[in-house]
Short mmCIF file of C-alpha atoms and ligand atoms in Angstrom, two decimals:
data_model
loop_
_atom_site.label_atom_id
_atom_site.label_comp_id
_atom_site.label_asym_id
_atom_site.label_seq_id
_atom_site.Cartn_x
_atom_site.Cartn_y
_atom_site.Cartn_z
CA UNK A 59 -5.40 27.21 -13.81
CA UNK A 60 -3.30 25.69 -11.47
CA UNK A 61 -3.75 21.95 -10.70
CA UNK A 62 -4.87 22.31 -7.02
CA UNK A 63 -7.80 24.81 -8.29
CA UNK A 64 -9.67 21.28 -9.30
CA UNK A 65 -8.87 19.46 -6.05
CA UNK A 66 -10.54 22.24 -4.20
CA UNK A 67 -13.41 21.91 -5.89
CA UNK A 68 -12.99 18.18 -5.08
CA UNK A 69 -12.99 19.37 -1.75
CA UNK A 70 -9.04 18.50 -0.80
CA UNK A 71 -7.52 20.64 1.28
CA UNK A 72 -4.05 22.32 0.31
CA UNK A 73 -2.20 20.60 3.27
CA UNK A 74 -3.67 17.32 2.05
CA UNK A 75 -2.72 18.04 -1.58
CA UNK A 76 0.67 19.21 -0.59
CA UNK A 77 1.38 15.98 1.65
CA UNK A 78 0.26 14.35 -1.20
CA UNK A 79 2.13 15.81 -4.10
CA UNK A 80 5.86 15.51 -1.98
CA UNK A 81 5.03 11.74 -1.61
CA UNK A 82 4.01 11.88 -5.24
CA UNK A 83 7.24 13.61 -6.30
CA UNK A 84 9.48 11.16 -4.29
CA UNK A 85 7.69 8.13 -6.32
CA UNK A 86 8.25 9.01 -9.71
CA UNK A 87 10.91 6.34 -10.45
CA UNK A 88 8.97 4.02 -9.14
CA UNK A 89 6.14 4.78 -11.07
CA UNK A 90 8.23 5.41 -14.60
CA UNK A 91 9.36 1.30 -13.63
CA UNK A 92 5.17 0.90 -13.48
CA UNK A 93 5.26 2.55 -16.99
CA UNK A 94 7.71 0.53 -18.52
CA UNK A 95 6.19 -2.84 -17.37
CA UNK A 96 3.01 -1.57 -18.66
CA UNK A 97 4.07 -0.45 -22.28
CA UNK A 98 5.85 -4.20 -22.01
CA UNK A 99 2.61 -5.76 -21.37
CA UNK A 100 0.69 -3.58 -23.81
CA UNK A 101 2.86 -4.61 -26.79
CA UNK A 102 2.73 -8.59 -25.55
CA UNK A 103 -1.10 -7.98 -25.92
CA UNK A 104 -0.89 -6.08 -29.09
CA UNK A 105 1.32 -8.71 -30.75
CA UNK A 106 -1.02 -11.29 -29.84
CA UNK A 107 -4.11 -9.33 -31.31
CA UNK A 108 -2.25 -9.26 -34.77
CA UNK A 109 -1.20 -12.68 -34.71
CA UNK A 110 -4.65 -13.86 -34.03
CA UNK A 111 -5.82 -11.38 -37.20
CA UNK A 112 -8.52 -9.70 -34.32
CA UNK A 113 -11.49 -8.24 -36.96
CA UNK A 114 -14.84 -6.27 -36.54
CA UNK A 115 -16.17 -9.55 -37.68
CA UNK A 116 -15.10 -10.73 -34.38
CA UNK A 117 -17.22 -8.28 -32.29
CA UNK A 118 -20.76 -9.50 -34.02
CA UNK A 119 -22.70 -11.53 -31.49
CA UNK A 120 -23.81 -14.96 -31.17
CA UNK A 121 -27.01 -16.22 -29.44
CA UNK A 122 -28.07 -19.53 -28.94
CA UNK A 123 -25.35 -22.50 -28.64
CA UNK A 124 -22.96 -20.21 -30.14
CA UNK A 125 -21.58 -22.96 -32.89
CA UNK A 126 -19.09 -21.49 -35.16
CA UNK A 127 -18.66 -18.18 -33.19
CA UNK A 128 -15.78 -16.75 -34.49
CA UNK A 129 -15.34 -14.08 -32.31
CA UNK A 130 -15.07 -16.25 -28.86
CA UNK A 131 -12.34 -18.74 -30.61
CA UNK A 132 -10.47 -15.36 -31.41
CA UNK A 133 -11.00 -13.84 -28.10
CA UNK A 134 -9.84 -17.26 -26.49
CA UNK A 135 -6.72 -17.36 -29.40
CA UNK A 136 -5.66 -13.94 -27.97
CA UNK A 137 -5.61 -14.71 -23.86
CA UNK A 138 -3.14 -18.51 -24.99
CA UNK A 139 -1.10 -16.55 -27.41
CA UNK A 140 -0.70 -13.18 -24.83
CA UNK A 141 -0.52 -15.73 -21.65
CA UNK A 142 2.00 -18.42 -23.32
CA UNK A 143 -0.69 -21.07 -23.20
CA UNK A 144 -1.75 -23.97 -25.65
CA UNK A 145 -5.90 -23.04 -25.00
CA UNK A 146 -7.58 -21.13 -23.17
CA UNK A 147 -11.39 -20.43 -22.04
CA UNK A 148 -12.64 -17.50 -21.77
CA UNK A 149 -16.22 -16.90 -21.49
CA UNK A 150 -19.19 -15.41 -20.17
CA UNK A 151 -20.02 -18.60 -18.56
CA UNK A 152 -17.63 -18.27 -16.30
CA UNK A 153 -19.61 -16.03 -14.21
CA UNK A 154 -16.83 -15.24 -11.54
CA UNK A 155 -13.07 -16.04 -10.58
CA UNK A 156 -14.53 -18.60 -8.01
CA UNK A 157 -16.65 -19.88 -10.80
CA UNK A 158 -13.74 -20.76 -13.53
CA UNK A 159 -11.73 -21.83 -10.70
CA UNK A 160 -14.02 -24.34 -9.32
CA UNK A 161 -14.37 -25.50 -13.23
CA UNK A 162 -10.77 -26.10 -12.92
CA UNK A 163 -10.26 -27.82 -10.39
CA UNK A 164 -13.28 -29.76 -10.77
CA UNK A 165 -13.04 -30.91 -14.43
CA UNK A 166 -9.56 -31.86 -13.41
CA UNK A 167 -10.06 -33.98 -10.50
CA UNK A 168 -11.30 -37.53 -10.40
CA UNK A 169 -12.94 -39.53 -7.20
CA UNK A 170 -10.31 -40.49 -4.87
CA UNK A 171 -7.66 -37.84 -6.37
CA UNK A 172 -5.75 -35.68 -3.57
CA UNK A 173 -5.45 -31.64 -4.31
CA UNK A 174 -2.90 -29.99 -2.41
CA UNK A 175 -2.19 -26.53 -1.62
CA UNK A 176 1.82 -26.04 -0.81
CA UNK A 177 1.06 -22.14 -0.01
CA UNK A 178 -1.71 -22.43 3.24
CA UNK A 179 -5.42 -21.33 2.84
CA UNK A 180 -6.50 -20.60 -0.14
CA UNK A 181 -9.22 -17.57 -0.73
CA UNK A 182 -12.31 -17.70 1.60
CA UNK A 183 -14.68 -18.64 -1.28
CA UNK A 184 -12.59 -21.71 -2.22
CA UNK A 185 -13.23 -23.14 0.94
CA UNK A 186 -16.56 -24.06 0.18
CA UNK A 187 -15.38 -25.29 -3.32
CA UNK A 188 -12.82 -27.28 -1.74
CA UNK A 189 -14.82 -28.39 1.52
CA UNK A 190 -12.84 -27.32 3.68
CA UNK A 191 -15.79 -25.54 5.07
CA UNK A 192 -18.50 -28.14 4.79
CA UNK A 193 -20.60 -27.30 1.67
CA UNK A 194 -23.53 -28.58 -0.86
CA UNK A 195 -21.81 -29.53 -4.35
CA UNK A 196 -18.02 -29.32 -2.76
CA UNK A 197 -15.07 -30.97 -4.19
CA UNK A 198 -15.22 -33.07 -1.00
CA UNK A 199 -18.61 -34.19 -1.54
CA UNK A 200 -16.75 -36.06 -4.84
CA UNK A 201 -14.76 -37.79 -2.99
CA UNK A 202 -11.67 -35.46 -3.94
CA UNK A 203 -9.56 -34.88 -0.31
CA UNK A 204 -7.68 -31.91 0.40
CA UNK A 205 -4.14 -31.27 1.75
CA UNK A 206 -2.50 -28.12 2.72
CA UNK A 207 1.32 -27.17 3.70
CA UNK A 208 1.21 -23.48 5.31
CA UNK A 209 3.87 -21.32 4.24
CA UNK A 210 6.83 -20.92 7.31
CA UNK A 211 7.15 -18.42 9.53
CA UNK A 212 9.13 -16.20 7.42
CA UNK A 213 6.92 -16.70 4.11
CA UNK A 214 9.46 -19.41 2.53
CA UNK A 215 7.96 -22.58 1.24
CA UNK A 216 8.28 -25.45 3.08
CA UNK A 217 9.63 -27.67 1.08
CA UNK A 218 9.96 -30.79 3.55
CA UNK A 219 6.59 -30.18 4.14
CA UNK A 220 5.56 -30.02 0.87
CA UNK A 221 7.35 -33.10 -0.17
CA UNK A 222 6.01 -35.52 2.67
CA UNK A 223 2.26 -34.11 1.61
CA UNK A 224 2.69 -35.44 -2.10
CA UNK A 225 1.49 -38.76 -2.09
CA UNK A 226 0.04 -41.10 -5.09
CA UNK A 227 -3.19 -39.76 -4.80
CA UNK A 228 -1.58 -36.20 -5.16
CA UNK A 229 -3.37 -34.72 -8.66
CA UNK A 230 -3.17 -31.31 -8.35
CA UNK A 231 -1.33 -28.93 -7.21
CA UNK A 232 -3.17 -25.19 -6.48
CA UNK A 233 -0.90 -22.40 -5.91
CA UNK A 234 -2.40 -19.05 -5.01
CA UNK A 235 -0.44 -16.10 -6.29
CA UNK A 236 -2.35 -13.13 -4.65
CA UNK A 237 -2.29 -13.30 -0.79
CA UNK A 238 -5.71 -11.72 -1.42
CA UNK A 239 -6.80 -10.74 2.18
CA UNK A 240 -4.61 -12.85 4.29
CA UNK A 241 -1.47 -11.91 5.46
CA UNK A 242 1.44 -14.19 3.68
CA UNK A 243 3.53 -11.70 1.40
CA UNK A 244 1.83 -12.29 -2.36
CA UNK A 245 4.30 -14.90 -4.51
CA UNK A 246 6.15 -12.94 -7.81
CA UNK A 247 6.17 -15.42 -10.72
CA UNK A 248 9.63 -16.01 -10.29
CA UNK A 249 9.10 -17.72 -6.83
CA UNK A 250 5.73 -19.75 -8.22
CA UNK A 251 8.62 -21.28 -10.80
CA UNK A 252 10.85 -22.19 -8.10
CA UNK A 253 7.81 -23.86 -6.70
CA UNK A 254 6.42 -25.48 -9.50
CA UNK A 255 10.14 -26.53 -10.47
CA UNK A 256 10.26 -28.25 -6.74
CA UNK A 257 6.92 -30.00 -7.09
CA UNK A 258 7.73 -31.37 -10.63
CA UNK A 259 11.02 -32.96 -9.65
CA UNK A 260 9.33 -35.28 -7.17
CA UNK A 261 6.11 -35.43 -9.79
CA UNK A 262 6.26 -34.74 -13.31
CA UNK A 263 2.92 -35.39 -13.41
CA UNK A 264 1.30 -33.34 -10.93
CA UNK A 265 -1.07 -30.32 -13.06
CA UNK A 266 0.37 -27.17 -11.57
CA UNK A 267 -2.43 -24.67 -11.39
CA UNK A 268 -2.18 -20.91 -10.27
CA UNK A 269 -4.79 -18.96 -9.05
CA UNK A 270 -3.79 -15.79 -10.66
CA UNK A 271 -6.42 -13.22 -9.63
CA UNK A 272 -5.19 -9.58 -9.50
CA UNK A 273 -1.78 -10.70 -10.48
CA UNK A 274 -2.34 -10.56 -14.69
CA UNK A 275 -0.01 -7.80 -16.01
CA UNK A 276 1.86 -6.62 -12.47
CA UNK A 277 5.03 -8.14 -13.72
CA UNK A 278 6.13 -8.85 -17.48
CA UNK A 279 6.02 -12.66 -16.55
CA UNK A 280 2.94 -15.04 -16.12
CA UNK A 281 2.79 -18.36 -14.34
CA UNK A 282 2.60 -20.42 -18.08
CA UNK A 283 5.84 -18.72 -18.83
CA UNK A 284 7.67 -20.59 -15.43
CA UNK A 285 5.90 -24.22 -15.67
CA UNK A 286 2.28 -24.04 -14.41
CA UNK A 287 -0.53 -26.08 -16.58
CA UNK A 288 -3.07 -23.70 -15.76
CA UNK A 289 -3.67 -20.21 -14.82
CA UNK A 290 -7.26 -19.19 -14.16
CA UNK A 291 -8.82 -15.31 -13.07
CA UNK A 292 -11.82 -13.09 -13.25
CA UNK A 293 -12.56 -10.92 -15.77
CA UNK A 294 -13.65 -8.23 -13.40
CA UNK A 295 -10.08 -7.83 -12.10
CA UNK A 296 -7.43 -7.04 -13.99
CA UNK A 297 -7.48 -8.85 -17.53
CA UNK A 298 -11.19 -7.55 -18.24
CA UNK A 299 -9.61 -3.89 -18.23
CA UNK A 300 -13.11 -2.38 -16.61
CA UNK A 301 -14.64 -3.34 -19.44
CA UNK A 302 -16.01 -6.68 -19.27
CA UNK A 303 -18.77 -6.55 -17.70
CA UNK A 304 -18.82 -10.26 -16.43
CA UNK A 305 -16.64 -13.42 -17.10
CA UNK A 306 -13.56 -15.45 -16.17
CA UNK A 307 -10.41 -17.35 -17.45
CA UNK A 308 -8.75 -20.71 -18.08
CA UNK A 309 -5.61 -20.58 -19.86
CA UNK A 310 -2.69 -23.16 -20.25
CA UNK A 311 -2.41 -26.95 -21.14
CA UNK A 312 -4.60 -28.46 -24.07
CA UNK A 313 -5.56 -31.24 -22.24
CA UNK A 314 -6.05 -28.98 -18.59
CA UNK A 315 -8.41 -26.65 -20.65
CA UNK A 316 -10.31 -29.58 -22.53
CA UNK A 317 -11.02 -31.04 -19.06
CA UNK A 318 -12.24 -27.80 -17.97
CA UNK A 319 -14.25 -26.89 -20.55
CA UNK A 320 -15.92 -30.47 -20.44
CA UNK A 321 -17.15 -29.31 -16.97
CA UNK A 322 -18.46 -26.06 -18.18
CA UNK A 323 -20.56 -27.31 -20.29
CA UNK A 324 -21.45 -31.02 -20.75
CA UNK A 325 -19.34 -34.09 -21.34
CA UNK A 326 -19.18 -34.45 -25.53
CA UNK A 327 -19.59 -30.60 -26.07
CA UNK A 328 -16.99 -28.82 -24.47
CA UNK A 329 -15.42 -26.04 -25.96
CA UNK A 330 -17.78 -25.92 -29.01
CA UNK A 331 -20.47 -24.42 -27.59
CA UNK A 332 -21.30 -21.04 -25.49
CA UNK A 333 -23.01 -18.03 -27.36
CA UNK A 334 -20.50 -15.10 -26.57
CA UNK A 335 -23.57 -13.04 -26.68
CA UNK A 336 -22.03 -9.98 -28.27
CA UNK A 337 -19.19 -9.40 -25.67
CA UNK A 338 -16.63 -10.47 -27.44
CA UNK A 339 -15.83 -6.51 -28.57
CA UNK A 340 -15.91 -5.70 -24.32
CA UNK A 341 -13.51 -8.36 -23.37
CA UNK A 342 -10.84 -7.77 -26.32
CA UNK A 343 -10.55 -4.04 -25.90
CA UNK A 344 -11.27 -4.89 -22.11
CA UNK A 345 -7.90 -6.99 -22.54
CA UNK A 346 -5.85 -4.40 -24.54
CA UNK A 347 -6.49 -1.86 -21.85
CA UNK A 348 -5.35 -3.95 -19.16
CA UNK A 349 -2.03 -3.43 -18.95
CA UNK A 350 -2.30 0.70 -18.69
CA UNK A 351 -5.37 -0.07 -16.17
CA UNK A 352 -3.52 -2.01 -13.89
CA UNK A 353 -0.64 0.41 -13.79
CA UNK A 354 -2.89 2.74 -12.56
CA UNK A 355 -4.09 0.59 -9.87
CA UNK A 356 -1.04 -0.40 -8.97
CA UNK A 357 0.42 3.52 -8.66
CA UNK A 358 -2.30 4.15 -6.66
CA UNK A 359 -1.76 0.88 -4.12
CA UNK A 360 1.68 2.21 -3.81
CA UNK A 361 1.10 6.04 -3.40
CA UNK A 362 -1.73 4.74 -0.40
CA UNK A 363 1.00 2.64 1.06
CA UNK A 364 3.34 5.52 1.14
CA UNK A 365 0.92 8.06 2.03
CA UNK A 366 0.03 6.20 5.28
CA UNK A 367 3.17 4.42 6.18
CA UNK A 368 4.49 8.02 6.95
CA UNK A 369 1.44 8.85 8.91
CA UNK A 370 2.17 5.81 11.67
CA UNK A 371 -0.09 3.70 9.89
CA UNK A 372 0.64 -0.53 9.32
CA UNK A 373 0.65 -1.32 5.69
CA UNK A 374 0.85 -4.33 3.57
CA UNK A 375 2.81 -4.45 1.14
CA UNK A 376 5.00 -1.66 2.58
CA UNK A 377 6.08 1.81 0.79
CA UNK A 378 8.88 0.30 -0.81
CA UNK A 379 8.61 -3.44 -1.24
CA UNK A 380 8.38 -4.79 -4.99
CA UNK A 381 4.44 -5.41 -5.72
CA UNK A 382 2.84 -8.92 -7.27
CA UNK A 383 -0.81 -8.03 -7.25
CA UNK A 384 -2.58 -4.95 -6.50
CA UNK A 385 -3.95 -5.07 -3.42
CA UNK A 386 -3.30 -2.42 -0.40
CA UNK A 387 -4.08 -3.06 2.97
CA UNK A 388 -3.82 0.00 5.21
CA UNK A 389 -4.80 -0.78 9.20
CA UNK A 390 -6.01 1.97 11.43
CA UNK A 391 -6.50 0.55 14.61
CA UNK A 392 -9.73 1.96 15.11
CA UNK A 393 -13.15 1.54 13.38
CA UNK A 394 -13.61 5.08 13.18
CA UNK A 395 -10.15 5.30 10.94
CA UNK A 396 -11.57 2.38 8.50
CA UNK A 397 -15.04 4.17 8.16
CA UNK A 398 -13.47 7.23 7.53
CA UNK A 399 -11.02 5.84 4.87
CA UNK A 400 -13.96 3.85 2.87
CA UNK A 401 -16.45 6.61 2.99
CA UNK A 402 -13.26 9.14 1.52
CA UNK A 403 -13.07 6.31 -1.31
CA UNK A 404 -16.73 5.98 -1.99
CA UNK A 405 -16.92 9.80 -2.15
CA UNK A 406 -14.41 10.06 -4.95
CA UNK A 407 -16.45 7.71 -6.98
CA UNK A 408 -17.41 8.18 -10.61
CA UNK A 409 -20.53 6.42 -9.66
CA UNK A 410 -22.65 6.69 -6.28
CA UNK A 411 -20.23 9.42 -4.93
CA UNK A 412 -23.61 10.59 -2.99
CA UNK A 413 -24.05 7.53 -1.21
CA UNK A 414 -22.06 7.04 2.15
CA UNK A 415 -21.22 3.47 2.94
CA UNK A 416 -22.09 1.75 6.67
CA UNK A 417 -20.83 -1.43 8.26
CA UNK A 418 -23.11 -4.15 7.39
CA UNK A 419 -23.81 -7.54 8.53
CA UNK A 420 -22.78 -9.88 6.03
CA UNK A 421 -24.02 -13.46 5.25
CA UNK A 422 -20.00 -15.43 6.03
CA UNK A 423 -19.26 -12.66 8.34
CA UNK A 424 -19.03 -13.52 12.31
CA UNK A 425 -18.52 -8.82 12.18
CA UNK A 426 -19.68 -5.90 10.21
CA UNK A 427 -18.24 -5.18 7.05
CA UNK A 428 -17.99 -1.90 5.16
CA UNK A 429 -17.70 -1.48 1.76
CA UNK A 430 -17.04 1.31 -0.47
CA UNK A 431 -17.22 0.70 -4.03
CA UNK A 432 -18.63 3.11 -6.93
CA UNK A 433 -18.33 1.15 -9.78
CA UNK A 434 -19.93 0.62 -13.60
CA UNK A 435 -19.75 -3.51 -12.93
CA UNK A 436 -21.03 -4.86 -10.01
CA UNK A 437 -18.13 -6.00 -7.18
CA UNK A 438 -16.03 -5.14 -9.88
CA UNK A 439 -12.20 -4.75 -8.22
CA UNK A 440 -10.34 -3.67 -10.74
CA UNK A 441 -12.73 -0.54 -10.09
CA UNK A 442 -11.21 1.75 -7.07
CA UNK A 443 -12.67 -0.13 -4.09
CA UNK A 444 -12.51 -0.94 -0.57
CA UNK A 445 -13.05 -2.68 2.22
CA UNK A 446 -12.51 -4.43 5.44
CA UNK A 447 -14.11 -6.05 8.90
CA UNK A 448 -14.62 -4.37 11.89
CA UNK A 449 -12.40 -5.63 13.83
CA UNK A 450 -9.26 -5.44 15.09
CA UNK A 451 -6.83 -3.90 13.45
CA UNK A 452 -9.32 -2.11 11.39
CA UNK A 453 -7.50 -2.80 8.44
CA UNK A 454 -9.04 -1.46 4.79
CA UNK A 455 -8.15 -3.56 1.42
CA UNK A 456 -8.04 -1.50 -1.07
CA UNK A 457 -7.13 -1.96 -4.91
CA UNK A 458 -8.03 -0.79 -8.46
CA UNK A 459 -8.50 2.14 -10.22
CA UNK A 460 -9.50 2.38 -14.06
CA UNK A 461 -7.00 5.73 -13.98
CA UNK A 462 -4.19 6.71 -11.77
CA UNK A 463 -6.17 10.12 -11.44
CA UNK A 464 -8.44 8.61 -9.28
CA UNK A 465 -6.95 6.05 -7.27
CA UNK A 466 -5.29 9.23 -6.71
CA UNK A 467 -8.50 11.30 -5.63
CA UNK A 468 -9.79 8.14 -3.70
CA UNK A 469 -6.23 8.08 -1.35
CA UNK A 470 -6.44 11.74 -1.26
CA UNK A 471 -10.71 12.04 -0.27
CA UNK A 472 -9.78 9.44 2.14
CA UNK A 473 -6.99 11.16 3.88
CA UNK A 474 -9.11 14.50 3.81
CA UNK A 475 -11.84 12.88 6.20
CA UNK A 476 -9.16 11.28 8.62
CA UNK A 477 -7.29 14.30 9.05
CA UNK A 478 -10.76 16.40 9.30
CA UNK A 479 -11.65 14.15 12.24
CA UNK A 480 -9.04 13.98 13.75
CA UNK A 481 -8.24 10.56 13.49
CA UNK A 482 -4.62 11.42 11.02
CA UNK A 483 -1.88 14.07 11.65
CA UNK A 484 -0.03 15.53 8.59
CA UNK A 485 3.69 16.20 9.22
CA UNK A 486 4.27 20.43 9.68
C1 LIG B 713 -11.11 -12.47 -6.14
C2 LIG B 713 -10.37 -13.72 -5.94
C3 LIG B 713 -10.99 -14.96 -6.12
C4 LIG B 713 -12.45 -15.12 -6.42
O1 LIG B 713 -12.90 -14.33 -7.45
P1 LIG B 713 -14.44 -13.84 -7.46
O2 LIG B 713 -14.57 -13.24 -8.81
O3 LIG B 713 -14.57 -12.86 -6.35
O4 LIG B 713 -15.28 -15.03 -7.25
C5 LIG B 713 -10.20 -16.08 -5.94
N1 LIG B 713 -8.91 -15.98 -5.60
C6 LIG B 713 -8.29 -14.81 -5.41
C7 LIG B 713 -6.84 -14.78 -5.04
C8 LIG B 713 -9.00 -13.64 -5.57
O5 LIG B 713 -8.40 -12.47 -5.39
#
């Protein structure tokens, strides 16, 4: 059989596949530098799996208050010894990447303490943490103020900026690594060090946290290893693997993650108690699996960015620009061109294929929104998925993929509609 046979059944077109399979061709030592990062990252997480003696005895679960579980110490042994920190949380209990980072920042902060973001607006939801949108519960409402030095015009930090904002007050510093859906370029580890390096000369004592959300495992560097205190994510990106089916992370600093974990549950019982509720087994081999799954998502980020670059099509991160998370955006100018790109992705679903998506109203939405997303954990994004506003440009963001195969299938379903109506033109 020859390979396209199965992407006709698929129902890919052989000018599609062949556009495809040329870009493929021309990425392949890109993708074998993808490889290598990834068999890095796998042994980093293997090493840390022996060291912390993982055992079946560590995937029985707990109920209750979850004294003594075994298995969650272990689990939260592997993510500090594989991340470089002293501690870590990692739990169910965290129910989202908002969630452990508003326990972050929150057990962290006192009344009448500053936080200050040196890289501009952080993600939408932390708004409402922060209070930068007013909001029940915020930060704000604590009595914790908020400061924030934009990045310049060219993406560099601005480091007079930055220096002028730190005052006594200053307690925390939150550094976004991810652009997520803005449009600053997304920081590599290296530059976060430069920052953190810059920040602790005029403070030593400032806690240096990074939001590290669909960064974990791009690059063979994490934040700890270049001076932040804390690092925090969602399990349902990239360290979960596709296989957690809920849960977040706090990892660095003893004292950072004692705060924290204070906050999460109750002043006096902190990290001793949280039943892991049998999921222990989900979020280890979730974690071992990472580094392969987000090689896959990131191939497939870069094989969409190539794929439509050539087409006359804005992307972000370009075809050839060195990645630091795995997000894609991909702007089409018209609505028809984003509804035709997330209903391609939906259609090469493992779950849902049959269901087309529609722009939706959505509650912190002032326009329609369409999402495409066939996936075995709810809003999971380490899952192929996409989605975007409509409005001008008519831009998609698009990440994950559990396998390169179909990220693959995804960018080529999409294409298939765009160029069926009309709305792309393959080269002759
Ligand atoms: C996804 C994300 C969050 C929030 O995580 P949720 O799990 O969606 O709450 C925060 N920051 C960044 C950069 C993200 O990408």
């Amino acid at each position: 059989m020859e390979d396209y046979d199965i992407y006709q059944k698929l129902g890919i077109s052989r000018k599609v596949y062949d556009y495809g399979s040329r870009i493929e061709k021309e990425l392949k030592p890109r993708f074998e530098e993808i490889d290598r990062t990834a068999e890095y990252n796998q042994l980093r997480v293997l090493k840390a799996m022996q060291e912390a003696r993982v055992s079946d005895i560590h995937f029985a679960a707990t109920t209750g208050y979850g004294y003594n579980d075994l298995g969650r110490d272990t689990v939260e042994e592997v993510y500090a010894r594989a991340f470089h920190a002293e501690s870590a949380l990692v739990r169910p209990q965290l129910i989202s990447g908002t969630h452990a980072l508003h326990i972050a920042l929150s057990g962290n902060l006192r009344p009448g303490d500053e936080l200050l973001s040196p890289v501009g607006k952080p993600y939408d939801t932390l708004e409402e943490v922060i209070g930068i949108r007013p909001s029940c519960g915020s930060l704000r409402e604590y009595g914790v103020t908020y400061r924030q030095v934009d990045l310049k015009e060219d993406g560099s930090f601005d480091y007079d900026g930055i220096r002028a904002a730190i005052t006594d007050r200053t307690r925390l510093v939150t550094i976004q690594r991810s652009k997520g859906y803005d449009s600053r370029p997304t920081l590599s580890v290296r530059r976060i060090g430069e920052l953190i390096a810059f920040v602790k000369k005029i403070r030593p004592d400032l806690i240096c946290m990074v939001d590290n959300c669909y960064g974990e495992f791009v690059e063979r560097m994490e934040p700890l290893d270049v001076g932040a205190d804390m690092i925090v994510g969602s399990l349902i990106k990239n360290p979960g693997g596709g296989l957690a089916p809920i849960g977040g992370y706090i990892a660095g600093r003893k004292d950072c993650i004692e705060r924290a974990s204070f906050r999460l549950s109750a002043p006096g019982l902190g990290k001793e108690v949280g039943a892991s509720l049998g999921l222990n087994q989900s979020f280890l081999q979730g974690f071992f699996l990472s580094p392969v799954v987000v090689a896959g998502a990131l191939k497939g980020a870069i094989y969409a960015a190539n794929i439509y670059e050539r087409l006359g099509f804005e992307v972000v991160p370009n075809g050839s620009e060195s990645r630091h998370d795995i997000i894609q955006m991909v702007a089409f100018g018209k609505p028809e061109g984003l509804i035709a790109f997330c209903k391609g992705i939906q259609a090469a679903a493992p779950v849902d294929s049959f269901v087309t998506p529609e722009p939706w109203d959505m509650p912190g939405y002032d326009v329609p929104v369409i999402m495409a997303a066939g996936a075995f954990v709810q809003g999971s994004s380490i899952e192929l998925s996409a989605d975007g506003p409509l409005k001008p440009p008519y831009a998609a963001y698009f990440q994950g993929g559990l396998t390169w195969y179909h990220a693959k299938l995804g960018i080529l379903k999409s294409l298939e509609n765009l160029v069926a109506e009309g709305l792309a033109a393959l080269p002759s």
